[in-house]
XYZ file of C-alpha atoms in Angstrom:
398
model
C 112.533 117.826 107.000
C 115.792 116.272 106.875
C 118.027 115.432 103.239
C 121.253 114.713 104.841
C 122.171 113.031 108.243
C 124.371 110.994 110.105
C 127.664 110.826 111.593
C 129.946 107.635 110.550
C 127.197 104.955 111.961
C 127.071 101.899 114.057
C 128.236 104.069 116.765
C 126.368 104.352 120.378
C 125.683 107.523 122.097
C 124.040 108.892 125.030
C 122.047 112.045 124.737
C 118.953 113.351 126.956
C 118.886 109.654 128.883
C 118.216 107.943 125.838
C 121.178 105.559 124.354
C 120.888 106.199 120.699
C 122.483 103.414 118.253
C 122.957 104.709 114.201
C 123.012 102.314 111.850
C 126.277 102.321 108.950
C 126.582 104.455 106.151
C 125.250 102.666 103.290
C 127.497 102.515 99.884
C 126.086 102.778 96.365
C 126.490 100.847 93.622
C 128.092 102.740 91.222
C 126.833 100.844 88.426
C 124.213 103.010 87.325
C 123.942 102.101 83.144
C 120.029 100.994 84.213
C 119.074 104.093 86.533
C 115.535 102.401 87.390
C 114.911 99.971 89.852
C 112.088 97.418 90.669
C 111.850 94.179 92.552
C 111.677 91.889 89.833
C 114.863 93.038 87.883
C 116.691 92.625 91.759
C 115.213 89.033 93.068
C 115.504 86.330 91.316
C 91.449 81.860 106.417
C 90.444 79.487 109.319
C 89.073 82.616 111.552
C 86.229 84.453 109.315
C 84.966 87.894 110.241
C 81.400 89.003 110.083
C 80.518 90.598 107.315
C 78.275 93.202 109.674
C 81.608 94.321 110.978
C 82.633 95.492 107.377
C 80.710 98.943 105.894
C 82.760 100.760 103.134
C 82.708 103.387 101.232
C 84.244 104.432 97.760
C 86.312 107.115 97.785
C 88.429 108.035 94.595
C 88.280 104.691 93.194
C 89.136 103.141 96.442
C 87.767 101.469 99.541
C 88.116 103.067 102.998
C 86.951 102.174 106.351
C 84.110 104.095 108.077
C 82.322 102.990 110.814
C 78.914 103.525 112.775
C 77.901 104.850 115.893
C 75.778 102.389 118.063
C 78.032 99.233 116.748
C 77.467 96.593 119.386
C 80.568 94.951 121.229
C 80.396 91.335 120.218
C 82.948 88.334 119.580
C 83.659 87.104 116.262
C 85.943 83.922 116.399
C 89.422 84.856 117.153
C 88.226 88.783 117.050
C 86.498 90.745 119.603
C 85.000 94.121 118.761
C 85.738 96.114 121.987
C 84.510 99.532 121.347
C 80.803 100.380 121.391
C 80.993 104.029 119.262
C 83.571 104.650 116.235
C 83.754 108.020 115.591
C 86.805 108.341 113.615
C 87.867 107.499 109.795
C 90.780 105.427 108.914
C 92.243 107.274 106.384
C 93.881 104.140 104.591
C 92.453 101.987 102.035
C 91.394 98.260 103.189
C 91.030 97.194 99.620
C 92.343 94.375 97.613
C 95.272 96.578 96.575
C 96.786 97.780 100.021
C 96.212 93.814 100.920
C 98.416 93.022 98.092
C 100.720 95.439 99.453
C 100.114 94.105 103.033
C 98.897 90.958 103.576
C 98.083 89.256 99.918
C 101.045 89.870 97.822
C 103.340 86.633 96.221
C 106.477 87.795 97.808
C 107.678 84.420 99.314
C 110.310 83.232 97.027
C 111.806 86.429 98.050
C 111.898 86.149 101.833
C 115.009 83.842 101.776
C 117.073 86.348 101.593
C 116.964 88.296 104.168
C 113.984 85.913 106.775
C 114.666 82.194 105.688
C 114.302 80.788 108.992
C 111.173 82.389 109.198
C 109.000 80.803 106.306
C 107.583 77.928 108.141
C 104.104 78.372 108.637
C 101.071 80.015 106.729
C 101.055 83.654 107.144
C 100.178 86.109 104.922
C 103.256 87.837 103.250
C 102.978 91.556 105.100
C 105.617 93.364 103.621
C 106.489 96.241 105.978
C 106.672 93.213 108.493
C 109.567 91.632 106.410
C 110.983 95.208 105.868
C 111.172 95.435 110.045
C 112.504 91.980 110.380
C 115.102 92.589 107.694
C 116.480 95.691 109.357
C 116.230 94.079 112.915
C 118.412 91.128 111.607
C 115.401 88.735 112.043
C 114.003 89.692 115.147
C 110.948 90.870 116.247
C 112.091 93.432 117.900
C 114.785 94.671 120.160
C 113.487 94.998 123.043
C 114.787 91.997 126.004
C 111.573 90.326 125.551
C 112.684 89.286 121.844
C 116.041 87.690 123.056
C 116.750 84.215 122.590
C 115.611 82.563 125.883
C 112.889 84.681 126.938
C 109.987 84.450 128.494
C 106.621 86.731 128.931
C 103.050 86.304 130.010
C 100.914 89.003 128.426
C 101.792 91.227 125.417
C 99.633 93.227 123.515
C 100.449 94.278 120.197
C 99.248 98.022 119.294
C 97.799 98.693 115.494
C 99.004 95.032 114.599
C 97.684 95.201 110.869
C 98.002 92.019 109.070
C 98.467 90.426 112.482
C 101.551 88.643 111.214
C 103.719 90.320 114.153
C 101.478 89.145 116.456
C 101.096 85.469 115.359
C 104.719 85.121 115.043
C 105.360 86.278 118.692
C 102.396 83.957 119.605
C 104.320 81.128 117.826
C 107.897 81.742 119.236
C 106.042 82.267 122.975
C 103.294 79.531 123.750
C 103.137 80.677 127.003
C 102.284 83.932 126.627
C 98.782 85.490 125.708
C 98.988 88.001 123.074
C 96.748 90.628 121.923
C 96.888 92.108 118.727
C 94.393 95.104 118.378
C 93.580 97.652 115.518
C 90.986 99.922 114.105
C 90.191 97.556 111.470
C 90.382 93.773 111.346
C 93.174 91.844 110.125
C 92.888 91.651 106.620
C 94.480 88.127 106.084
C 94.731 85.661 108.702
C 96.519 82.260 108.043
C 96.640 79.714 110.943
C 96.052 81.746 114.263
C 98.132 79.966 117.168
C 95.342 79.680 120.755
C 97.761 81.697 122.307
C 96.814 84.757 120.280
C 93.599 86.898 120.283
C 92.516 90.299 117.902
C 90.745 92.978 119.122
C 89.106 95.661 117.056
C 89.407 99.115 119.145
C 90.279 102.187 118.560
C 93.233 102.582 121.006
C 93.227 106.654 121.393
C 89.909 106.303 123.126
C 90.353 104.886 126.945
C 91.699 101.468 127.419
C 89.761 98.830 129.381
C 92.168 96.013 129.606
C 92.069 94.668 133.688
C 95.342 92.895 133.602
C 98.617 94.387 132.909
C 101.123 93.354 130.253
C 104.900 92.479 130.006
C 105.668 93.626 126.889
C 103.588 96.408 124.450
C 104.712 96.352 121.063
C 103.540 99.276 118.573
C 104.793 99.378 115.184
C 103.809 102.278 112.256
C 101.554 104.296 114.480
C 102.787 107.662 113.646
C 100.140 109.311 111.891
C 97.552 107.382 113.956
C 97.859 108.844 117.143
C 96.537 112.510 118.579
C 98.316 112.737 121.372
C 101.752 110.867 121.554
C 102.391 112.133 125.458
C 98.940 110.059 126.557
C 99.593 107.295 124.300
C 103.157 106.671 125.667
C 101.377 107.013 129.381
C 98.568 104.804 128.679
C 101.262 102.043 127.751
C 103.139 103.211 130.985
C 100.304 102.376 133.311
C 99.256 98.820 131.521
C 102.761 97.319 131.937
C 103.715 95.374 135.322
C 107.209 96.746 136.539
C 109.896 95.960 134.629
C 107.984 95.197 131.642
C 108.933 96.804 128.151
C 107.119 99.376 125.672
C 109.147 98.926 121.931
C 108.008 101.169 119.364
C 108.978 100.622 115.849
C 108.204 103.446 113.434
C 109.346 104.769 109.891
C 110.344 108.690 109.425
C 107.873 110.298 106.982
C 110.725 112.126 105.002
C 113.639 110.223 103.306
C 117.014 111.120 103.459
C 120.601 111.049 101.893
C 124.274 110.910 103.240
C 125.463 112.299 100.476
C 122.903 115.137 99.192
C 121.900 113.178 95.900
C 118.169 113.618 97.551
C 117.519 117.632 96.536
C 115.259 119.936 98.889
C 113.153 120.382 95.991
C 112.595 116.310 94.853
C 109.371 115.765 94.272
C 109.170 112.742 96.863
C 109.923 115.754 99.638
C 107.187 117.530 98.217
C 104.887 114.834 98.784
C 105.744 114.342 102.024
C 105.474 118.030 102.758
C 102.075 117.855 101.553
C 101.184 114.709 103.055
C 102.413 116.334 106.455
C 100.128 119.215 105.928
C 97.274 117.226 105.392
C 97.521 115.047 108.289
C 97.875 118.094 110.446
C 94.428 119.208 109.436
C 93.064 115.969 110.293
C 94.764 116.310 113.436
C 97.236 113.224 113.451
C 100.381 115.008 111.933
C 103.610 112.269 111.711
C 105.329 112.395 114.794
C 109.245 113.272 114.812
C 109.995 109.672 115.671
C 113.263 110.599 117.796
C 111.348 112.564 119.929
C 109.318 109.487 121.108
C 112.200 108.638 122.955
C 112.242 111.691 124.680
C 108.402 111.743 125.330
C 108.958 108.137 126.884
C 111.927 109.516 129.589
C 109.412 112.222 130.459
C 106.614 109.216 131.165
C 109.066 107.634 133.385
C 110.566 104.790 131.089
C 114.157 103.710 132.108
C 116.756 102.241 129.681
C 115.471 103.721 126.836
C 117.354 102.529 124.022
C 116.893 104.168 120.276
C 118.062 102.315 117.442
C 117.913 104.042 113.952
C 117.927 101.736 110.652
C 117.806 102.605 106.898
C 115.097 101.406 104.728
C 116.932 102.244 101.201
C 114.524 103.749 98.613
C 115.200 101.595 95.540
C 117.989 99.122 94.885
C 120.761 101.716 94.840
C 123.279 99.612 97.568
C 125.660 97.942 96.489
C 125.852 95.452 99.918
C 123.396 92.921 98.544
C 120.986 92.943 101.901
C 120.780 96.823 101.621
C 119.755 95.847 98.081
C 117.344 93.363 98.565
C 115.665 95.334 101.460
C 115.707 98.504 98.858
C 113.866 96.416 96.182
C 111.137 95.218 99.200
C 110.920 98.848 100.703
C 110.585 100.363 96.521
C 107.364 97.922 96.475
C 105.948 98.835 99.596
C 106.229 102.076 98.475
C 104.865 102.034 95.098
C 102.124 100.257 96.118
C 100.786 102.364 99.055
C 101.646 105.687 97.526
C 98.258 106.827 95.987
C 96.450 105.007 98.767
C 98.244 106.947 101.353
C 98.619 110.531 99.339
C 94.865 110.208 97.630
C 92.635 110.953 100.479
C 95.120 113.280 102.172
C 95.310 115.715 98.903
C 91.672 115.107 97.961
C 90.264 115.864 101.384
C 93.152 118.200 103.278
C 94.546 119.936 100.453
C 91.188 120.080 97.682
C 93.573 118.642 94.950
C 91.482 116.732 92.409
C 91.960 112.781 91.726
C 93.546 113.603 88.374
C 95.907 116.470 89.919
C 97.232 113.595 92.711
C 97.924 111.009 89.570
C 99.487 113.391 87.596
C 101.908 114.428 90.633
C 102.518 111.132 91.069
C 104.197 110.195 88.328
C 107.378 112.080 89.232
C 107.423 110.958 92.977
C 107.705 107.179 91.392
C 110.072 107.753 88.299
C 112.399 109.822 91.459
C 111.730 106.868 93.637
C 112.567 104.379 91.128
C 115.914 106.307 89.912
C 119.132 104.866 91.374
C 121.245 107.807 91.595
C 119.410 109.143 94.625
C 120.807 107.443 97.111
C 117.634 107.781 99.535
C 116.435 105.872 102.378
C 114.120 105.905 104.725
C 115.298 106.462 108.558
C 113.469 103.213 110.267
C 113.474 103.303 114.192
C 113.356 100.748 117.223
C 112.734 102.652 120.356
C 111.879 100.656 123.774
C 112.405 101.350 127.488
C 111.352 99.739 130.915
C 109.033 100.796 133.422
C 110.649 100.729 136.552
C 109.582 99.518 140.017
C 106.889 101.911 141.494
C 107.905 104.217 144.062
C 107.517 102.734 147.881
C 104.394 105.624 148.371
C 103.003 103.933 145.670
C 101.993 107.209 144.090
C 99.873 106.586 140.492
C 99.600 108.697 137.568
C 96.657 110.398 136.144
C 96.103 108.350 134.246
C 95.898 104.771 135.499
C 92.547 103.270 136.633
């Protein structure tokens, strides 16, 4: 757990092989007379899934995945189903809440001011997706296969969600094929481009794809995977040489520059707790600078790690620092109980009414200006070199 970090940002530096770039030191706005902040005070399908692929059940008010054992693979439209046996729990809702909160919600007179250039087709308004692209400056990423001029064949895009990443890389590259695969299927789905294809797997199991890709693109994966080490490999082995891996992932605790976040803030605690329950389910949050690490050890080259700031509320005074802290307050409020509800209820035996009550303090502290808070938001990507001349494979590639 971290409160306080950072030396003065912007700065590059080198450290274990990895290139490490910090983002600025944010200032506040010291006008403070209204201490709470929310997004309205600051800012002025043709693929159809199944309904067989879809079993839920209710859980605390809210809808979860499960799945069965014995599903059959089969192809629905622009999904495929590749794995024959689920035999894990998603531990996120899939209702219509969380697809207000990531696919569904009327945040589009919003985007111009931070994605403008962006809001030309009909895709569904995801808005961690905006929250990425507004702290990568509009980009998709930051790996080379993002810059202007680019060109890639295959690219598959790991837990893509909404799909939104994944039918905007489809659109800006017609001549690649990309793959967007996740637990679940999307759950909104505008105009799909014929360049781009969802699978539903479950990618810790083994990987079955025959054709290597150019680029891999993972984004929020952190308390999804088991083991990061075989993850990272797995990617490795399925890129041709010189292709990129580009991870983009969100720190579980927030953190201050200037110590107005406390040790003892109730938001901490709920990470804390949140922490504790995912280790009992056996996908604790990953320490995300660490990936980089993991990925040198792999065998990635040119590892670069970028670290941006998702503010908490609306507390910047730069305007884009406030706009993104009004989208990332949102995202936030909106996915809180669905993220801390099953993890209290079924790691830590707290009851429904316990989590609500606790719950009230994490939002009035996330909604309260004079905590300066923000969320440490990462881009980490590397290259896999050329192969040795012996040719020598890993354990893990087919």
């Amino acid at each position: 757990m971290s409160t306080s970090n950072d030396a003065p940002g912007g700065a590059a530096t080198e450290q274990a092989n990895v290139q490490t770039v910090i983002e600025a030191r944010i200032d506040p706005d010291e006008n403070t007379e209204d201490r709470t902040s929310d997004i309205g005070s600051e800012i002025s399908s043709n693929s159809s899934v199944s309904s067989s692929v879809y079993e839920f059940r209710i859980e605390n008010g809210r809808r979860y995945q499960t799945y069965r054992e014995g599903s059959e693979s089969r192809s629905l439209s622009c999904f495929h189903l590749q794995t024959d046996v689920y035999n894990q729990e998603y531990h996120y809702p899939i209702d219509e809440r969380e697809s207000e909160r990531l696919g569904e919600a009327p945040y589009l007179p919003i985007l111009t001011h931070l994605c403008s250039s962006r809001l030309k087709f009909n895709v569904p308004s995801d808005l961690q997706h905006w929250l990425c692209l507004g702290s990568f400056r509009n980009k998709l990423g930051l790996a080379p296969p993002n810059d202007e001029g680019s060109s890639v064949k295959r690219v598959l895009d790991l837990g893509t969600g909404t799909g939104l990443w994944a039918i905007e890389f489809g659109d800006e590259h017609p001549e690649a094929e990309v793959i967007g695969v996740d637990i679940v299927p999307p759950q909104s789905v505008g105009s799909v481009p014929p360049n781009v294809l969802f699978e539903i797997d479950d990618i810790d199991e083994t990987w079955t794809y025959s054709q290597p890709f150019d680029y891999i693109h993972s984004r929020m994966m952190t308390s999804s995977i088991s083991d990061w080490k075989k993850y990272l490999q797995k990617c490795f082995d399925h890129l041709e040489p010189n292709g990129y891996l580009e991870l983009q992932e969100a720190d579980l605790f927030p953190q201050s520059d200037d110590g107005t976040l406390k040790p003892d803030a109730a938001i901490i605690q709920s990470c804390e707790n949140v922490q504790k329950a995912c280790t009992i389910f056996g996908r604790p949050f990953a320490s995300i600078p660490d990936l980089a690490t993991i990925m040198t050890e792999v065998g990635f080259e040119d590892v670069v790690l970028t670290k941006n700031k998702w503010p908490m509320n609306s507390w910047p005074k730069d305007q884009h620092y406030k706009t993104l802290g009004a989208w990332s307050l949102e995202n936030y409020l909106q996915g809180i109980e669905g993220w801390t509800m099953p993890a209290f209820t079924k790691g830590l035996g707290w009851t429904k009414d316990q989590v609500q009550v606790f719950l009230i303090d994490v939002r009035n502290e996330m909604k309260d200006r004079t905590i300066h808070a923000y969320w440490p938001v990462y881009s980490i990507y590397g290259r896999k070199p050329v192969p040795a001349p012996d040719g020598t494979k890993s354990q893990y590639e087919n």
